PDB file of C-alpha atoms in Angstrom:
ATOM      1  CA  UNK A   1     -24.421 -14.073 -24.509  1.00 32.00           C
ATOM      2  CA  UNK A   2     -22.101 -11.924 -26.626  1.00 41.00           C
ATOM      3  CA  UNK A   3     -23.412 -10.211 -29.760  1.00 41.00           C
ATOM      4  CA  UNK A   4     -20.230 -10.998 -31.669  1.00 44.00           C
ATOM      5  CA  UNK A   5     -20.691 -14.639 -30.702  1.00 38.00           C
ATOM      6  CA  UNK A   6     -24.146 -14.609 -32.272  1.00 54.00           C
ATOM      7  CA  UNK A   7     -22.804 -13.883 -35.751  1.00 81.00           C
ATOM      8  CA  UNK A   8     -23.264 -10.127 -35.837  1.00 93.00           C
ATOM      9  CA  UNK A   9     -22.339  -9.151 -39.374  1.00 95.00           C
ATOM     10  CA  UNK A  10     -23.695  -5.614 -39.847  1.00 97.00           C
ATOM     11  CA  UNK A  11     -24.296  -2.507 -37.753  1.00 98.00           C
ATOM     12  CA  UNK A  12     -26.978  -0.206 -39.172  1.00 98.00           C
ATOM     13  CA  UNK A  13     -27.027   3.398 -37.984  1.00 98.00           C
ATOM     14  CA  UNK A  14     -29.894   5.817 -38.142  1.00 97.00           C
ATOM     15  CA  UNK A  15     -28.576   9.263 -39.042  1.00 96.00           C
ATOM     16  CA  UNK A  16     -30.588  12.066 -37.447  1.00 92.00           C
ATOM     17  CA  UNK A  17     -30.228  11.973 -33.689  1.00 91.00           C
ATOM     18  CA  UNK A  18     -27.659   9.168 -33.852  1.00 96.00           C
ATOM     19  CA  UNK A  19     -24.773  10.134 -36.115  1.00 98.00           C
ATOM     20  CA  UNK A  20     -25.553  13.863 -36.202  1.00 96.00           C
ATOM     21  CA  UNK A  21     -27.237  16.027 -33.568  1.00 93.00           C
ATOM     22  CA  UNK A  22     -29.801  17.305 -36.028  1.00 90.00           C
ATOM     23  CA  UNK A  23     -33.115  16.673 -34.327  1.00 85.00           C
ATOM     24  CA  UNK A  24     -33.266  19.869 -32.223  1.00 89.00           C
ATOM     25  CA  UNK A  25     -32.633  21.855 -35.417  1.00 92.00           C
ATOM     26  CA  UNK A  26     -34.978  19.989 -37.755  1.00 89.00           C
ATOM     27  CA  UNK A  27     -37.797  19.687 -35.221  1.00 90.00           C
ATOM     28  CA  UNK A  28     -37.634  23.430 -34.540  1.00 93.00           C
ATOM     29  CA  UNK A  29     -37.857  24.183 -38.281  1.00 95.00           C
ATOM     30  CA  UNK A  30     -40.741  21.764 -38.709  1.00 96.00           C
ATOM     31  CA  UNK A  31     -42.646  23.205 -35.755  1.00 97.00           C
ATOM     32  CA  UNK A  32     -42.228  26.756 -37.033  1.00 97.00           C
ATOM     33  CA  UNK A  33     -43.344  25.726 -40.504  1.00 97.00           C
ATOM     34  CA  UNK A  34     -46.427  23.915 -39.242  1.00 97.00           C
ATOM     35  CA  UNK A  35     -47.362  26.908 -37.100  1.00 98.00           C
ATOM     36  CA  UNK A  36     -47.141  29.148 -40.180  1.00 97.00           C
ATOM     37  CA  UNK A  37     -49.783  27.119 -42.006  1.00 97.00           C
ATOM     38  CA  UNK A  38     -52.136  27.118 -39.044  1.00 96.00           C
ATOM     39  CA  UNK A  39     -51.277  23.871 -37.254  1.00 97.00           C
ATOM     40  CA  UNK A  40     -51.564  24.496 -33.514  1.00 96.00           C
ATOM     41  CA  UNK A  41     -48.728  22.265 -32.339  1.00 96.00           C
ATOM     42  CA  UNK A  42     -45.740  22.855 -30.065  1.00 95.00           C
ATOM     43  CA  UNK A  43     -42.173  21.586 -30.180  1.00 92.00           C
ATOM     44  CA  UNK A  44     -42.682  18.985 -27.459  1.00 88.00           C
ATOM     45  CA  UNK A  45     -45.586  17.446 -29.378  1.00 93.00           C
ATOM     46  CA  UNK A  46     -43.672  17.489 -32.653  1.00 92.00           C
ATOM     47  CA  UNK A  47     -40.726  15.792 -30.939  1.00 86.00           C
ATOM     48  CA  UNK A  48     -42.910  13.132 -29.350  1.00 83.00           C
ATOM     49  CA  UNK A  49     -44.960  12.365 -32.469  1.00 86.00           C
ATOM     50  CA  UNK A  50     -42.628  12.882 -35.392  1.00 87.00           C
ATOM     51  CA  UNK A  51     -39.013  12.196 -34.391  1.00 81.00           C
ATOM     52  CA  UNK A  52     -37.650   9.593 -36.789  1.00 74.00           C
ATOM     53  CA  UNK A  53     -40.614   9.871 -39.177  1.00 79.00           C
ATOM     54  CA  UNK A  54     -40.451  10.771 -42.870  1.00 79.00           C
ATOM     55  CA  UNK A  55     -41.930  14.049 -44.120  1.00 86.00           C
ATOM     56  CA  UNK A  56     -44.471  12.146 -46.194  1.00 85.00           C
ATOM     57  CA  UNK A  57     -45.760  10.384 -43.087  1.00 86.00           C
ATOM     58  CA  UNK A  58     -45.719  13.607 -41.068  1.00 91.00           C
ATOM     59  CA  UNK A  59     -47.827  15.486 -43.597  1.00 93.00           C
ATOM     60  CA  UNK A  60     -50.280  12.592 -43.827  1.00 93.00           C
ATOM     61  CA  UNK A  61     -50.709  12.736 -40.043  1.00 93.00           C
ATOM     62  CA  UNK A  62     -51.173  16.504 -40.104  1.00 96.00           C
ATOM     63  CA  UNK A  63     -53.886  16.216 -42.739  1.00 95.00           C
ATOM     64  CA  UNK A  64     -55.670  13.427 -40.866  1.00 96.00           C
ATOM     65  CA  UNK A  65     -55.351  14.796 -37.330  1.00 94.00           C
ATOM     66  CA  UNK A  66     -55.556  18.552 -37.892  1.00 95.00           C
ATOM     67  CA  UNK A  67     -57.512  18.756 -41.132  1.00 96.00           C
ATOM     68  CA  UNK A  68     -54.833  20.938 -42.707  1.00 95.00           C
ATOM     69  CA  UNK A  69     -53.280  20.148 -46.060  1.00 93.00           C
ATOM     70  CA  UNK A  70     -49.920  21.813 -46.608  1.00 92.00           C
ATOM     71  CA  UNK A  71     -49.841  24.321 -49.481  1.00 94.00           C
ATOM     72  CA  UNK A  72     -47.724  23.605 -52.567  1.00 94.00           C
ATOM     73  CA  UNK A  73     -44.031  24.057 -51.840  1.00 95.00           C
ATOM     74  CA  UNK A  74     -44.394  23.747 -48.076  1.00 96.00           C
ATOM     75  CA  UNK A  75     -42.306  20.603 -47.669  1.00 94.00           C
ATOM     76  CA  UNK A  76     -39.569  21.902 -49.953  1.00 94.00           C
ATOM     77  CA  UNK A  77     -39.492  25.195 -48.028  1.00 96.00           C
ATOM     78  CA  UNK A  78     -39.118  23.440 -44.667  1.00 95.00           C
ATOM     79  CA  UNK A  79     -36.392  21.209 -46.082  1.00 90.00           C
ATOM     80  CA  UNK A  80     -34.524  24.246 -47.458  1.00 93.00           C
ATOM     81  CA  UNK A  81     -34.785  26.077 -44.135  1.00 94.00           C
ATOM     82  CA  UNK A  82     -33.526  23.009 -42.313  1.00 91.00           C
ATOM     83  CA  UNK A  83     -30.540  22.548 -44.612  1.00 90.00           C
ATOM     84  CA  UNK A  84     -29.641  26.230 -44.261  1.00 93.00           C
ATOM     85  CA  UNK A  85     -29.656  25.865 -40.478  1.00 93.00           C
ATOM     86  CA  UNK A  86     -27.552  22.727 -40.759  1.00 93.00           C
ATOM     87  CA  UNK A  87     -24.924  24.664 -42.722  1.00 94.00           C
ATOM     88  CA  UNK A  88     -24.194  26.830 -39.695  1.00 95.00           C
ATOM     89  CA  UNK A  89     -25.104  24.696 -36.680  1.00 94.00           C
ATOM     90  CA  UNK A  90     -25.057  20.958 -37.443  1.00 95.00           C
ATOM     91  CA  UNK A  91     -22.546  18.880 -35.492  1.00 95.00           C
ATOM     92  CA  UNK A  92     -21.628  15.202 -35.474  1.00 97.00           C
ATOM     93  CA  UNK A  93     -22.318  13.369 -32.241  1.00 96.00           C
ATOM     94  CA  UNK A  94     -19.337  13.519 -29.917  1.00 95.00           C
ATOM     95  CA  UNK A  95     -16.964  10.618 -30.479  1.00 97.00           C
ATOM     96  CA  UNK A  96     -19.006   9.005 -33.254  1.00 97.00           C
ATOM     97  CA  UNK A  97     -16.330   9.085 -35.972  1.00 97.00           C
ATOM     98  CA  UNK A  98     -13.715   7.237 -33.938  1.00 96.00           C
ATOM     99  CA  UNK A  99     -16.284   4.809 -32.554  1.00 96.00           C
ATOM    100  CA  UNK A 100     -17.606   3.839 -35.993  1.00 96.00           C
ATOM    101  CA  UNK A 101     -14.192   3.610 -37.613  1.00 94.00           C
ATOM    102  CA  UNK A 102     -12.955   1.361 -34.823  1.00 92.00           C
ATOM    103  CA  UNK A 103     -15.738  -1.213 -34.967  1.00 92.00           C
ATOM    104  CA  UNK A 104     -14.119  -3.639 -37.385  1.00 90.00           C
ATOM    105  CA  UNK A 105     -17.539  -4.605 -38.745  1.00 94.00           C
ATOM    106  CA  UNK A 106     -19.473  -3.641 -41.895  1.00 96.00           C
ATOM    107  CA  UNK A 107     -21.595  -0.551 -41.309  1.00 98.00           C
ATOM    108  CA  UNK A 108     -24.275   1.376 -43.168  1.00 98.00           C
ATOM    109  CA  UNK A 109     -26.818   4.148 -42.658  1.00 98.00           C
ATOM    110  CA  UNK A 110     -30.603   3.723 -42.931  1.00 98.00           C
ATOM    111  CA  UNK A 111     -32.498   6.968 -42.415  1.00 96.00           C
ATOM    112  CA  UNK A 112     -35.956   8.480 -42.843  1.00 89.00           C
ATOM    113  CA  UNK A 113     -34.308  11.569 -44.331  1.00 88.00           C
ATOM    114  CA  UNK A 114     -34.474  12.167 -48.059  1.00 87.00           C
ATOM    115  CA  UNK A 115     -31.248  11.383 -49.947  1.00 92.00           C
ATOM    116  CA  UNK A 116     -30.232  15.034 -50.424  1.00 89.00           C
ATOM    117  CA  UNK A 117     -30.535  15.930 -46.738  1.00 88.00           C
ATOM    118  CA  UNK A 118     -28.922  12.646 -45.709  1.00 93.00           C
ATOM    119  CA  UNK A 119     -25.769  13.018 -47.747  1.00 93.00           C
ATOM    120  CA  UNK A 120     -25.647  16.768 -46.998  1.00 92.00           C
ATOM    121  CA  UNK A 121     -25.699  16.052 -43.249  1.00 94.00           C
ATOM    122  CA  UNK A 122     -23.054  13.350 -43.428  1.00 97.00           C
ATOM    123  CA  UNK A 123     -20.883  15.460 -45.732  1.00 96.00           C
ATOM    124  CA  UNK A 124     -21.084  18.564 -43.534  1.00 95.00           C
ATOM    125  CA  UNK A 125     -19.991  16.624 -40.465  1.00 97.00           C
ATOM    126  CA  UNK A 126     -17.226  14.670 -42.184  1.00 97.00           C
ATOM    127  CA  UNK A 127     -18.898  11.304 -41.613  1.00 98.00           C
ATOM    128  CA  UNK A 128     -19.720  10.379 -45.201  1.00 97.00           C
ATOM    129  CA  UNK A 129     -16.342   8.673 -45.907  1.00 97.00           C
ATOM    130  CA  UNK A 130     -17.068   6.221 -43.074  1.00 97.00           C
ATOM    131  CA  UNK A 131     -20.019   4.834 -45.016  1.00 97.00           C
ATOM    132  CA  UNK A 132     -19.256   5.530 -48.683  1.00 94.00           C
ATOM    133  CA  UNK A 133     -22.109   4.310 -50.861  1.00 94.00           C
ATOM    134  CA  UNK A 134     -23.692   2.380 -48.008  1.00 98.00           C
ATOM    135  CA  UNK A 135     -26.207   5.129 -47.222  1.00 98.00           C
ATOM    136  CA  UNK A 136     -29.892   4.218 -47.594  1.00 98.00           C
ATOM    137  CA  UNK A 137     -32.971   6.445 -47.452  1.00 96.00           C
ATOM    138  CA  UNK A 138     -36.662   5.768 -46.894  1.00 92.00           C
ATOM    139  CA  UNK A 139     -37.156   7.265 -50.364  1.00 92.00           C
ATOM    140  CA  UNK A 140     -35.820   3.963 -51.707  1.00 95.00           C
ATOM    141  CA  UNK A 141     -38.617   1.838 -50.217  1.00 95.00           C
ATOM    142  CA  UNK A 142     -42.409   1.770 -50.325  1.00 93.00           C
ATOM    143  CA  UNK A 143     -42.922   2.375 -46.614  1.00 91.00           C
ATOM    144  CA  UNK A 144     -40.761   4.263 -44.143  1.00 89.00           C
ATOM    145  CA  UNK A 145     -40.331   3.670 -40.432  1.00 90.00           C
ATOM    146  CA  UNK A 146     -42.094   2.300 -38.344  1.00 92.00           C
ATOM    147  CA  UNK A 147     -42.415  -0.320 -41.089  1.00 94.00           C
ATOM    148  CA  UNK A 148     -39.413  -2.657 -41.526  1.00 97.00           C
ATOM    149  CA  UNK A 149     -38.914  -2.024 -45.251  1.00 97.00           C
ATOM    150  CA  UNK A 150     -35.899   0.287 -44.996  1.00 97.00           C
ATOM    151  CA  UNK A 151     -33.911  -1.912 -42.630  1.00 98.00           C
ATOM    152  CA  UNK A 152     -34.656  -5.024 -44.659  1.00 98.00           C
ATOM    153  CA  UNK A 153     -33.605  -3.173 -47.820  1.00 98.00           C
ATOM    154  CA  UNK A 154     -30.343  -2.056 -46.192  1.00 98.00           C
ATOM    155  CA  UNK A 155     -29.570  -5.572 -44.974  1.00 98.00           C
ATOM    156  CA  UNK A 156     -30.276  -7.047 -48.400  1.00 98.00           C
ATOM    157  CA  UNK A 157     -28.046  -4.496 -50.112  1.00 98.00           C
ATOM    158  CA  UNK A 158     -25.288  -5.198 -47.603  1.00 98.00           C
ATOM    159  CA  UNK A 159     -25.652  -8.980 -47.946  1.00 97.00           C
ATOM    160  CA  UNK A 160     -26.575  -9.534 -44.290  1.00 97.00           C
ATOM    161  CA  UNK A 161     -29.301 -11.633 -42.720  1.00 97.00           C
ATOM    162  CA  UNK A 162     -31.696  -9.580 -40.541  1.00 97.00           C
ATOM    163  CA  UNK A 163     -30.951 -11.700 -37.481  1.00 96.00           C
ATOM    164  CA  UNK A 164     -27.256 -10.845 -37.858  1.00 97.00           C
ATOM    165  CA  UNK A 165     -27.881  -7.067 -37.831  1.00 97.00           C
ATOM    166  CA  UNK A 166     -27.735  -4.607 -34.966  1.00 97.00           C
ATOM    167  CA  UNK A 167     -29.519  -1.268 -35.437  1.00 98.00           C
ATOM    168  CA  UNK A 168     -28.586   1.906 -33.538  1.00 98.00           C
ATOM    169  CA  UNK A 169     -31.718   4.049 -33.202  1.00 96.00           C
ATOM    170  CA  UNK A 170     -32.967   7.062 -31.296  1.00 92.00           C
ATOM    171  CA  UNK A 171     -36.688   7.029 -32.109  1.00 90.00           C
ATOM    172  CA  UNK A 172     -39.659   4.820 -31.322  1.00 90.00           C
ATOM    173  CA  UNK A 173     -40.588   4.465 -35.028  1.00 91.00           C
ATOM    174  CA  UNK A 174     -37.022   3.387 -35.748  1.00 94.00           C
ATOM    175  CA  UNK A 175     -36.911   0.869 -32.914  1.00 96.00           C
ATOM    176  CA  UNK A 176     -40.299  -0.497 -33.976  1.00 96.00           C
ATOM    177  CA  UNK A 177     -39.083  -0.846 -37.569  1.00 96.00           C
ATOM    178  CA  UNK A 178     -35.912  -2.651 -36.524  1.00 98.00           C
ATOM    179  CA  UNK A 179     -37.755  -5.068 -34.269  1.00 98.00           C
ATOM    180  CA  UNK A 180     -40.322  -5.736 -37.006  1.00 98.00           C
ATOM    181  CA  UNK A 181     -37.422  -6.528 -39.344  1.00 98.00           C
ATOM    182  CA  UNK A 182     -36.201  -9.197 -36.934  1.00 97.00           C
ATOM    183  CA  UNK A 183     -33.125  -7.213 -35.935  1.00 97.00           C
ATOM    184  CA  UNK A 184     -31.564  -6.391 -32.600  1.00 96.00           C
ATOM    185  CA  UNK A 185     -31.664  -2.713 -31.725  1.00 97.00           C
ATOM    186  CA  UNK A 186     -29.802  -0.535 -29.230  1.00 97.00           C
ATOM    187  CA  UNK A 187     -31.254   2.811 -28.220  1.00 95.00           C
ATOM    188  CA  UNK A 188     -29.124   5.971 -28.350  1.00 95.00           C
ATOM    189  CA  UNK A 189     -30.099   8.920 -26.142  1.00 93.00           C
ATOM    190  CA  UNK A 190     -27.093  11.206 -26.563  1.00 91.00           C
ATOM    191  CA  UNK A 191     -28.815  13.659 -28.920  1.00 87.00           C
ATOM    192  CA  UNK A 192     -29.998  17.067 -27.810  1.00 79.00           C
ATOM    193  CA  UNK A 193     -33.655  16.091 -28.158  1.00 75.00           C
ATOM    194  CA  UNK A 194     -33.306  13.400 -25.465  1.00 68.00           C
ATOM    195  CA  UNK A 195     -32.687  15.846 -22.615  1.00 62.00           C
ATOM    196  CA  UNK A 196     -36.231  15.156 -21.423  1.00 59.00           C
ATOM    197  CA  UNK A 197     -35.608  11.425 -20.934  1.00 69.00           C
ATOM    198  CA  UNK A 198     -31.959  10.294 -20.985  1.00 66.00           C
ATOM    199  CA  UNK A 199     -32.974   6.815 -19.796  1.00 71.00           C
ATOM    200  CA  UNK A 200     -34.865   6.334 -23.066  1.00 79.00           C
ATOM    201  CA  UNK A 201     -37.947   4.823 -21.434  1.00 86.00           C
ATOM    202  CA  UNK A 202     -39.938   5.125 -24.678  1.00 88.00           C
ATOM    203  CA  UNK A 203     -37.204   3.269 -26.553  1.00 92.00           C
ATOM    204  CA  UNK A 204     -37.092   0.531 -23.926  1.00 94.00           C
ATOM    205  CA  UNK A 205     -40.850   0.036 -24.181  1.00 94.00           C
ATOM    206  CA  UNK A 206     -40.513  -0.212 -27.963  1.00 94.00           C
ATOM    207  CA  UNK A 207     -37.935  -2.989 -27.608  1.00 95.00           C
ATOM    208  CA  UNK A 208     -34.497  -1.370 -27.595  1.00 95.00           C
ATOM    209  CA  UNK A 209     -31.811  -2.859 -25.374  1.00 94.00           C
ATOM    210  CA  UNK A 210     -29.388  -1.691 -24.203  1.00 94.00           C
ATOM    211  CA  UNK A 211     -29.727   2.091 -24.004  1.00 94.00           C
ATOM    212  CA  UNK A 212     -26.569   4.206 -24.234  1.00 95.00           C
ATOM    213  CA  UNK A 213     -25.839   7.918 -24.505  1.00 93.00           C
ATOM    214  CA  UNK A 214     -22.130   8.161 -25.318  1.00 94.00           C
ATOM    215  CA  UNK A 215     -20.337   6.701 -28.314  1.00 96.00           C
ATOM    216  CA  UNK A 216     -17.388   5.780 -26.120  1.00 95.00           C
ATOM    217  CA  UNK A 217     -19.695   2.931 -25.033  1.00 95.00           C
ATOM    218  CA  UNK A 218     -20.438   1.668 -28.549  1.00 95.00           C
ATOM    219  CA  UNK A 219     -17.864  -1.113 -28.508  1.00 91.00           C
ATOM    220  CA  UNK A 220     -19.273  -2.388 -25.220  1.00 91.00           C
ATOM    221  CA  UNK A 221     -22.816  -2.200 -26.602  1.00 92.00           C
ATOM    222  CA  UNK A 222     -21.806  -4.323 -29.582  1.00 89.00           C
ATOM    223  CA  UNK A 223     -19.676  -6.715 -27.595  1.00 80.00           C
ATOM    224  CA  UNK A 224     -21.908  -6.917 -24.582  1.00 60.00           C
ATOM    225  CA  UNK A 225     -24.904  -9.023 -23.628  1.00 50.00           C
TER     226      UNK A 225
END
């Protein structure tokens, strides 16, 4: 069965780890920040537990699991450090601009990032014009990923039925959210944080199919079975 033949009308992209190779940078900043306030956690654990998760959800988990409440200004400080690192090191995923522009389908972004970081990342990498105003943040909904709210919000704003949407995701919370929204989801493992598991076994278990790691394959992913 071909996805175009099943009335695909919208492709929804996550941002961090899909459009931009930001996760190695942001996860490193988050790990360092958590260590500073006494959270004994390493980068591998942060990557496994918090990739694709909003800062609000992360801090709630830290408080519940480690008994540490972040001091005032902590989240803003980590965000500022992350944006500063982005200014010098953030790159778009290889081949993403040409792949997205050549789809011939409506596209949008739905990300756990706050609106400032989201538009900053897309602007820095030259990707923002591909999406225009069709950039949606978890700050616009009551619950972030792994809940379906953000993807359903994006589909509604774009005038698409959930069953006619394909989501491109790199995280288990994102895949879970897309599946809960009744959407198809393909897993992307081309980001620097996926070096530990290029086959995306966690994404497969969460319900993503197919898995791809190079945007030169995007057209085949969308047009394939």
